[in-house]
Short mmCIF file of C-alpha atoms in Angstrom, two decimals:
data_model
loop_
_atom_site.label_atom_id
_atom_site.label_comp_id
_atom_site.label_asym_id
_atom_site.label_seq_id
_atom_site.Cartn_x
_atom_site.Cartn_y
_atom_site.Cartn_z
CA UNK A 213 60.43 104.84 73.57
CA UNK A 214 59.56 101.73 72.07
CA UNK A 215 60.60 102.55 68.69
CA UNK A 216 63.85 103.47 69.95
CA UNK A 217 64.28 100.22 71.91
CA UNK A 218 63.92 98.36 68.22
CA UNK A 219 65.51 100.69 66.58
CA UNK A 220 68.93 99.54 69.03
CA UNK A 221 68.08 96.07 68.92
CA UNK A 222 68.45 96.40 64.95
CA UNK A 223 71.13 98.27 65.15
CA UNK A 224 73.52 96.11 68.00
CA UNK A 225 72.07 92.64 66.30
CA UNK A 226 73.86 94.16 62.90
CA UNK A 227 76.72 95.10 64.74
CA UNK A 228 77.14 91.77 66.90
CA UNK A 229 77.39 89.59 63.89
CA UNK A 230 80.73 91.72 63.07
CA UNK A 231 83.26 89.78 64.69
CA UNK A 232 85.82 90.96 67.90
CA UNK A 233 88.55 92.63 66.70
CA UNK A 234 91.78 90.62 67.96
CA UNK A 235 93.16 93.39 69.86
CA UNK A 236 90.47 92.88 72.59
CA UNK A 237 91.46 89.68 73.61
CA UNK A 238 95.00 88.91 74.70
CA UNK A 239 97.26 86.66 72.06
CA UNK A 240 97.71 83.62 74.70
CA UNK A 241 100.61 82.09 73.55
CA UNK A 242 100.75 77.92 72.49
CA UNK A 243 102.18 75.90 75.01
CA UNK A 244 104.17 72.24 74.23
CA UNK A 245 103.24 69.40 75.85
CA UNK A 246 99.82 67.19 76.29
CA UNK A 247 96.27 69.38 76.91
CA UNK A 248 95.37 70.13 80.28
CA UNK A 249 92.66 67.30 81.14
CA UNK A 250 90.88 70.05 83.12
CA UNK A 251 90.49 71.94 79.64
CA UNK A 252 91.70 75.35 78.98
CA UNK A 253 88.71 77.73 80.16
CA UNK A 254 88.98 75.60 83.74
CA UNK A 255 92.54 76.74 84.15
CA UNK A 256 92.50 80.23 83.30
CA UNK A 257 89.34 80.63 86.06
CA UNK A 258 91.28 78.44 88.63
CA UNK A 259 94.99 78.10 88.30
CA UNK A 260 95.92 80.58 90.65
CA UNK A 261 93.86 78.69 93.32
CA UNK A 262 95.62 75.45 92.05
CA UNK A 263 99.14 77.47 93.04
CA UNK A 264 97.96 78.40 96.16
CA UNK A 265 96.92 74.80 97.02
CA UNK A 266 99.88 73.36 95.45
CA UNK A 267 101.72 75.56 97.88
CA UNK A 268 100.00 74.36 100.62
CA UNK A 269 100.76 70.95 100.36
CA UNK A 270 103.92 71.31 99.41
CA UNK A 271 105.11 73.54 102.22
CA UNK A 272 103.09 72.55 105.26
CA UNK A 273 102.98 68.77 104.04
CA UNK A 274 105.76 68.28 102.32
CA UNK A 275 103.59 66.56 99.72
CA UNK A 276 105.91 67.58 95.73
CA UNK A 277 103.73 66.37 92.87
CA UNK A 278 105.60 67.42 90.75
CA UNK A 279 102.88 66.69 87.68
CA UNK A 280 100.74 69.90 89.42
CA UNK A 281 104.14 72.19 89.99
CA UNK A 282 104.98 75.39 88.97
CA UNK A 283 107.80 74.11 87.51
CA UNK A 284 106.05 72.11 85.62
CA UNK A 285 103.81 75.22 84.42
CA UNK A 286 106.53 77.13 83.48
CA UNK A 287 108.19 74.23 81.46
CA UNK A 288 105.27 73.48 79.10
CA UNK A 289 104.03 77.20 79.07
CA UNK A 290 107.56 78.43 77.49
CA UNK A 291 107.97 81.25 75.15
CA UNK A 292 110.89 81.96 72.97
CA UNK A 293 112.62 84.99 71.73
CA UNK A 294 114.06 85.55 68.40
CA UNK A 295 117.25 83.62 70.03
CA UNK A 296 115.37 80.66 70.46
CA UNK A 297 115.72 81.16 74.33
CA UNK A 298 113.23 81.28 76.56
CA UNK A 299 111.82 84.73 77.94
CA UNK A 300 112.22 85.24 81.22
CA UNK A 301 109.06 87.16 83.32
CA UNK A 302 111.10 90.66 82.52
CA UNK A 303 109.51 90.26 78.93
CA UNK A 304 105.99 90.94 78.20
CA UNK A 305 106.05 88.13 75.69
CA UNK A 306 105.98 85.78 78.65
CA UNK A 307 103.65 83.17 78.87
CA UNK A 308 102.12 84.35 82.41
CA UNK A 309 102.27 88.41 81.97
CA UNK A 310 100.64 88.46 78.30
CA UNK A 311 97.01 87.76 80.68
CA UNK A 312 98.26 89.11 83.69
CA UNK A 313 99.54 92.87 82.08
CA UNK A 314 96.26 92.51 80.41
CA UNK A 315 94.04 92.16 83.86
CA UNK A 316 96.39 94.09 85.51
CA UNK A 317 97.05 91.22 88.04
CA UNK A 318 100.11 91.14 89.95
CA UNK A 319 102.26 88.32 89.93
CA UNK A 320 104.91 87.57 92.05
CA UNK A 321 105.40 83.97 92.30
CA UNK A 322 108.82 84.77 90.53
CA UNK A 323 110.37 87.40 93.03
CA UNK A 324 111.70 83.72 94.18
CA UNK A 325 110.49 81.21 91.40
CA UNK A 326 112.37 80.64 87.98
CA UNK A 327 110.34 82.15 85.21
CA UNK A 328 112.10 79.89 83.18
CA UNK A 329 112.24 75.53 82.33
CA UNK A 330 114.94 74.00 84.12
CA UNK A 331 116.28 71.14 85.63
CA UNK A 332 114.24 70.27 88.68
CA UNK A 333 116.68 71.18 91.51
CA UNK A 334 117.12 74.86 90.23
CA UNK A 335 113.59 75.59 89.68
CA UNK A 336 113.23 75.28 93.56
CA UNK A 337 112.98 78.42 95.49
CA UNK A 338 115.74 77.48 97.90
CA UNK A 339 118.34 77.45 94.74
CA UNK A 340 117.46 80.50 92.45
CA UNK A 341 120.62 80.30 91.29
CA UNK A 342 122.83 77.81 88.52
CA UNK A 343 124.16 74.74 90.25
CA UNK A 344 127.59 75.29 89.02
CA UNK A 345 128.79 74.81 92.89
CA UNK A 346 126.57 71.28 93.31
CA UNK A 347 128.55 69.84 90.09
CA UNK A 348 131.42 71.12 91.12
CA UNK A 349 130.87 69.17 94.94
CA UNK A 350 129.81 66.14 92.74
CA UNK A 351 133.00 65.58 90.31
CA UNK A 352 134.97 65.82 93.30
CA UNK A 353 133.25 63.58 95.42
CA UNK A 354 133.54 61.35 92.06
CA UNK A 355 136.88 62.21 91.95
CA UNK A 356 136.91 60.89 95.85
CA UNK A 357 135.54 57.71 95.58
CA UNK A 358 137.86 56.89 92.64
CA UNK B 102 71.90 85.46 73.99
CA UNK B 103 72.78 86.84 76.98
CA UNK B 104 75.89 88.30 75.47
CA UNK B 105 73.38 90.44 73.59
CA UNK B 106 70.95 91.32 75.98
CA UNK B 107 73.63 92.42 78.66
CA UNK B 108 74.98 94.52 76.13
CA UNK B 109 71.44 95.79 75.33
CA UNK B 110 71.36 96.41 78.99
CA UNK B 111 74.28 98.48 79.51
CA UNK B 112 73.76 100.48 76.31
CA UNK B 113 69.96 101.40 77.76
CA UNK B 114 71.32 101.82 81.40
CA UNK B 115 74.43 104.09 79.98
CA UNK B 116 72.02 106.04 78.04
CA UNK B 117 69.47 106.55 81.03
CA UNK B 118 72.33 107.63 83.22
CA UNK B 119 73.72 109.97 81.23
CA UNK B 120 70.84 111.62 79.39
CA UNK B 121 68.85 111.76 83.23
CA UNK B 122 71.73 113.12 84.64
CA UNK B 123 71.93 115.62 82.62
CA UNK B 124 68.27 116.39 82.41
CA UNK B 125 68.21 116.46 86.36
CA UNK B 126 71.52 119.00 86.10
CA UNK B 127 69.22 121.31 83.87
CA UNK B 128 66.39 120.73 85.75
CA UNK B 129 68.30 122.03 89.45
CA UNK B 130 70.57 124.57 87.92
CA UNK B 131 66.88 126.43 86.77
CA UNK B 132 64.54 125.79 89.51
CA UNK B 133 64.89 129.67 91.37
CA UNK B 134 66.35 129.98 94.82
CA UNK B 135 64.50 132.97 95.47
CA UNK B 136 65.73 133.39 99.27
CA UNK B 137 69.10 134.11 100.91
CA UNK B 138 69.66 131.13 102.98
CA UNK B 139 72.97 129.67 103.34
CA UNK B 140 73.36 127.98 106.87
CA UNK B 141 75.23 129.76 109.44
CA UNK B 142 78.15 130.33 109.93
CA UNK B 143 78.99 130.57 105.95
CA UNK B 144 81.34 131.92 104.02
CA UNK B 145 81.55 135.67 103.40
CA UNK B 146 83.29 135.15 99.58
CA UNK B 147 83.20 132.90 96.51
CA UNK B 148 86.17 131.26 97.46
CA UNK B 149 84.66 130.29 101.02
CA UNK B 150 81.72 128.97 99.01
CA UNK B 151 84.16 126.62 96.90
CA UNK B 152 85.84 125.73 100.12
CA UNK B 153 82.70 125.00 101.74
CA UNK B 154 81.60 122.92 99.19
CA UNK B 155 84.86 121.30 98.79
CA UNK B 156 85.05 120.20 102.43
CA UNK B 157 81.10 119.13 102.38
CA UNK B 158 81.89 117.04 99.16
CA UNK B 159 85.65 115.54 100.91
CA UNK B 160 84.42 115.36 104.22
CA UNK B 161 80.50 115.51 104.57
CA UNK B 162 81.22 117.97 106.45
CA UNK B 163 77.45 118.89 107.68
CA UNK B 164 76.58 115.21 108.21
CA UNK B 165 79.89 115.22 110.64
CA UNK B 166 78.55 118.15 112.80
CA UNK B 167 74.60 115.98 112.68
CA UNK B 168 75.56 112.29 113.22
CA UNK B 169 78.21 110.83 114.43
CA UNK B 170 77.66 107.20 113.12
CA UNK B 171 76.16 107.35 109.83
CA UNK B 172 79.07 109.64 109.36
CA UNK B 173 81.59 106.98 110.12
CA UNK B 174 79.83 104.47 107.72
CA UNK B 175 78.78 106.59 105.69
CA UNK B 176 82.31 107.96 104.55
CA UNK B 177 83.67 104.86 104.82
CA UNK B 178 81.01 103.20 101.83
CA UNK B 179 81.59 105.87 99.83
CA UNK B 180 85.26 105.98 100.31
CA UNK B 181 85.63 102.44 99.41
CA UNK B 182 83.06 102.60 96.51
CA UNK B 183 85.17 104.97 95.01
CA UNK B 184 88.17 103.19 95.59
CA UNK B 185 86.55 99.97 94.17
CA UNK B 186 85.31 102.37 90.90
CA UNK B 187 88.98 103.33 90.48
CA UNK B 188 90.23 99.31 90.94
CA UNK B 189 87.69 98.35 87.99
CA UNK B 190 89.25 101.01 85.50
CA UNK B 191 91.33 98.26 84.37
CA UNK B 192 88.01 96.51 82.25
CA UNK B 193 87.61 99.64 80.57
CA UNK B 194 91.26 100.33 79.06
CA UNK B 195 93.40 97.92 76.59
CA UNK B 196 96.94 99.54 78.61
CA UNK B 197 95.88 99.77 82.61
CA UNK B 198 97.27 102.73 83.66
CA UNK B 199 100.00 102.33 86.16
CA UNK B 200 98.41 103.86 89.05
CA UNK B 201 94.96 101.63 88.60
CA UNK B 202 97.36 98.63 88.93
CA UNK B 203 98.97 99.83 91.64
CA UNK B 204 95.98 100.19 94.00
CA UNK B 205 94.21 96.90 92.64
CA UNK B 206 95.05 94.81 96.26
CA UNK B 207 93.98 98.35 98.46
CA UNK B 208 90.58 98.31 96.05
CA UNK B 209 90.08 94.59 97.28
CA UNK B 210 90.54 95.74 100.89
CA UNK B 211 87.74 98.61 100.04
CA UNK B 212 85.64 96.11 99.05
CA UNK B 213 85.67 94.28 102.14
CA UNK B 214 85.01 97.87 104.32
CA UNK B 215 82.03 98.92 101.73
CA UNK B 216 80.20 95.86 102.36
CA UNK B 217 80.67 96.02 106.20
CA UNK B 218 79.64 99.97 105.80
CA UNK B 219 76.82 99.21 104.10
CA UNK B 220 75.55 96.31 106.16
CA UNK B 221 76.09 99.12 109.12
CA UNK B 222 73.94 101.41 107.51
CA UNK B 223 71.26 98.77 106.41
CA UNK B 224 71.42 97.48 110.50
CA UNK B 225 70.76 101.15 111.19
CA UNK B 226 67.67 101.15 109.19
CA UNK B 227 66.43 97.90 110.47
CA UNK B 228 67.53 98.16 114.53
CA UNK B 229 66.55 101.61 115.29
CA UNK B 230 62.70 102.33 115.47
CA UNK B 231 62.33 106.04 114.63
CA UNK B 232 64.36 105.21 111.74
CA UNK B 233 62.88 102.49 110.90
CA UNK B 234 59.63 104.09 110.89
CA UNK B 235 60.81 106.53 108.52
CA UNK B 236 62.56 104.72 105.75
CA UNK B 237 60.70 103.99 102.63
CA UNK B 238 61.21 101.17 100.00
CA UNK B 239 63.80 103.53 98.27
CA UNK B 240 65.85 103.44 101.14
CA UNK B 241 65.96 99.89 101.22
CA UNK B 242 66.38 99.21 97.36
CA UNK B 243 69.35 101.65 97.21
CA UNK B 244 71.26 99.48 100.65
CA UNK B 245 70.55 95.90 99.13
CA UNK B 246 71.41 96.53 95.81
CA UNK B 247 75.02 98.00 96.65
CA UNK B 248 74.80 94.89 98.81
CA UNK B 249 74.25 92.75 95.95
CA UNK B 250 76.79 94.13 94.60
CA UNK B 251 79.90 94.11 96.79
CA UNK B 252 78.70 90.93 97.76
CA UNK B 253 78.77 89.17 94.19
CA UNK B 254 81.93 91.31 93.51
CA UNK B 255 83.32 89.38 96.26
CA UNK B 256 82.18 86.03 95.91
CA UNK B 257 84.02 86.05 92.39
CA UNK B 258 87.35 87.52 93.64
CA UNK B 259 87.33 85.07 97.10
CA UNK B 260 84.51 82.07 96.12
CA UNK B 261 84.26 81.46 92.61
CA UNK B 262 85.99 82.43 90.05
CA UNK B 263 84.72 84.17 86.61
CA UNK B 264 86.97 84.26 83.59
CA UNK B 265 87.94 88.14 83.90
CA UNK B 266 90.29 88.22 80.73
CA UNK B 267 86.56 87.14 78.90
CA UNK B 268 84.97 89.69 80.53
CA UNK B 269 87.55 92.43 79.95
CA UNK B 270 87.64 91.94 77.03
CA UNK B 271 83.89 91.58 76.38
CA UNK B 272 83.23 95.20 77.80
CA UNK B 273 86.47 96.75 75.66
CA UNK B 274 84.20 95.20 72.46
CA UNK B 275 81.13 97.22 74.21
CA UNK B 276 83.39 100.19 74.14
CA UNK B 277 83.95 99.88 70.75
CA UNK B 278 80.72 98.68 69.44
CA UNK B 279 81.12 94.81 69.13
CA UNK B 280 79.49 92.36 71.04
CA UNK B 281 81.54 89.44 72.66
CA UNK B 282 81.12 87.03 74.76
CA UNK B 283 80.59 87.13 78.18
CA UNK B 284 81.04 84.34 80.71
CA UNK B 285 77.57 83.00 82.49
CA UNK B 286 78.74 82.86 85.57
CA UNK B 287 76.11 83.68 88.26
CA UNK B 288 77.41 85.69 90.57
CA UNK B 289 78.94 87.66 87.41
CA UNK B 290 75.32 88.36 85.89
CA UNK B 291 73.87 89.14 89.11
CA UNK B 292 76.92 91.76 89.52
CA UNK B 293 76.69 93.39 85.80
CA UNK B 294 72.26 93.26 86.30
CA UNK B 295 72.82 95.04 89.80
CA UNK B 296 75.21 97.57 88.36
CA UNK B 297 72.78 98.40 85.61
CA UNK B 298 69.81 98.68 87.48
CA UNK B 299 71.84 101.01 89.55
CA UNK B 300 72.71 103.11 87.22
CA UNK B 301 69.00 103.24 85.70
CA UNK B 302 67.55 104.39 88.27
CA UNK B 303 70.12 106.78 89.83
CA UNK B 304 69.09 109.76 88.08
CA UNK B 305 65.23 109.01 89.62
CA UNK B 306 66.32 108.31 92.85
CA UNK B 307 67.73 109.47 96.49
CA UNK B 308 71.44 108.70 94.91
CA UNK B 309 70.77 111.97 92.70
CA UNK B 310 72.52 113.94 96.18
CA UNK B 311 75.28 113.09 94.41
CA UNK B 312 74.94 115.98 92.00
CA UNK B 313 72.09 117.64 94.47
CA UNK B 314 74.49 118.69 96.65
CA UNK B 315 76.07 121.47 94.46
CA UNK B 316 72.93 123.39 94.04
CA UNK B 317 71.53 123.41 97.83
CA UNK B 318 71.12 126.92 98.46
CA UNK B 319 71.71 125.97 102.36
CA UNK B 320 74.71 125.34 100.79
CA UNK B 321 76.31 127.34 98.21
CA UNK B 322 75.21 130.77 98.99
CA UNK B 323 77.53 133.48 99.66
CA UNK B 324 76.71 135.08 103.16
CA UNK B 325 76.62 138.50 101.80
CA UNK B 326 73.01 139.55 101.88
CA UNK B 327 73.93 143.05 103.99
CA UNK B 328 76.00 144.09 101.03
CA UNK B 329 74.68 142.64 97.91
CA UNK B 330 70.70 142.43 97.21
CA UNK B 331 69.34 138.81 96.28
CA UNK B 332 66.59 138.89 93.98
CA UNK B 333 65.89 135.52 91.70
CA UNK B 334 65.62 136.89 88.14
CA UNK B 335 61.92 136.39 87.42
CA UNK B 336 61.41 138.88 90.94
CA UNK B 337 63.50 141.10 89.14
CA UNK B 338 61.72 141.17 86.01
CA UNK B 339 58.15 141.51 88.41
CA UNK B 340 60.08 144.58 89.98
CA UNK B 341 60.74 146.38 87.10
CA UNK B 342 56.79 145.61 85.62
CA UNK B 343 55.85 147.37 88.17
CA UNK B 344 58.29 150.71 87.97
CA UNK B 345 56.88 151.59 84.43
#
């Protein structure tokens, strides 16, 4: 029995200098923007708490920070497609599913949040949509006032 | 350094499991039954036999018909440890299969009822005197270890949070061979250690009714001892010494 225990410490201490193939860990893509003062490993462990608080605030106080909001997230954390566009949470290439797919995590902040950077105002959850209708209100109230 | 000596540990503890498993399998499917003693009312055909076993293995069928309560929590642990086996699938497979992802949230839920089970069953031990008097170390070991375990299982998915993309992808290197490395978290460690020790000393302990069930003679005899002689093959050979 002993012999045997050595023998498999020789033998995994040989093999544990080989280094992780790349296919075990997820390819997390780069994000623009300044480094999360927090550091990396911190966010991955406790974003999803940061969300939930975030959305406590923000609905029950009314408190929008907008330096801690998804939006903000999703604006930094942008991944392109050939196209230069950015992917939209239907692709696996996006920033949030390449971990999530991985861990088998659901996500659904998007079933009402843009997956996508955009002006402030659509990014909200109330207007999911393009503000074509809110410019259009706005050059005629310009048009109004003239 | 603790990379390597959890991976040490799971190599040794997959080993023990599977080698003693299968050692104990051996070991039951030759020790003789040499008496016809299925309890009654059984089953008059193979078939009924399967079907017996099938609902005592389901159901617990013949803990049902004895107790009441340790039925109820009982089933219900190992109900929801299987359910929280299937939900951690997904550390063990680069593409989660779609049906492991679908019942991640229900396996959180099952984690929840197998540590109120258990604490049931450990409150059992503790509160009632006859039993009390009767359970041994074992018994306790056995209920505070899957304790340990829910509990630290839960404490990262509701308290504090481990890096689980590390540690998938830690045991997927294990899988293959390579050591990574995995997060020192505390309640992690104490998780992985508990799991270990579990499955070290499974195939030496009171969890072996896992696999002991299938060759209870109570159990899996066919009541047909009118029409069809039993005699345990080392009788037989006896018998036929003694005809020549």
């Amino acid at each position: 029995m002993k012999r045997l225990l050595v023998l498999l410490m020789v033998a995994f201490t040989l093999v544990s200098t080989s280094t992780l193939a790349g296919d075990l860990y997820p390819d997390i893509p780069k994000a623009t923007g300044k480094p999360h003062p927090e550091g990396n490993e911190y966010m991955r462990i406790n974003h999803m708490d940061m969300l939930k608080h975030d959305r406590d605030t923000v609905v029950r106080q009314g408190v929008r920070d907008e330096d801690n909001s998804l939006a903000q997230c999703i604006s930094c954390h942008v991944v392109k497609d050939e196209d230069n566009k950015p992917v939209t949470i239907k692709s696996e290439e996006h920033f949030c599913r390449v971990c999530h797919d991985f861990a088998a995590v659901k996500l659904d902040c998007f079933s009402c949040h843009n997956s996508v950077p955009t002006t402030p105002l659509q990014s909200s959850a109330l207007y999911p949509h393009s503000n074509t209708e809110l410019d259009g209100l706005l050059a005629y109230l310009e048009g109004v006032a003239k | 350094m603790i990379s390597v000596i959890y991976a040490l540990l799971f190599y040794i503890a997959t080993l023990l499991l599977v080698v003693g498993l299968a050692v104990k399998i051996y070991q039951y499917a030759k020790t003789p039954a040499p008496l016809k003693i299925p309890t009654m009312p059984a089953p008059l055909t193979k078939t009924g036999v399967g079907f017996r076993l099938f609902r005592e293995v389901a159901f617990f069928e013949s803990l049902f018909k004895s107790n009441k309560w340790i039925w109820l929590f009982g089933y219900i642990f190992h109900l929801a440890l299987l359910l929280v086996l299937l939900r951690h699938i997904r550390y063990f497979q680069s593409d989660v299969w779609w049906w492991v992802a679908l019942i991640q949230p229900i396996g959180i839920y099952a984690g929840f009822a197998m540590f109120l089970a258990l604490s049931a069953l450990l409150l059992r031990r503790i509160i009632i005197a006859r039993i009390r008097y009767i359970s041994s170390p074992s018994d306790y070991l056995m209920l505070l270890l899957l304790l340990g375990i829910a509990a630290s299982g839960l404490a990262m998915k509701f308290v504090s949070h481990t890096d689980i993309i590390a540690v998938k992808s830690y045991m997927l290197g294990l899988l293959s061979f390579q050591i990574g490395d995995l997060p020192t978290h505390p309640a992690l460690l104490i998780h992985l250690g508990a799991v270990a020790l579990l499955m070290i000393i499974f195939p030496i302990s009171k969890l072996l009714h896992g696999v002991g069930i299938f060759f209870s003679p109570t159990r899996n005899q066919v009541d047909n001892s009118r029409e069809k002689r039993h005699i345990a093959p080392w009788a037989k050979k006896l018998e036929e010494g003694e005809d020549r």
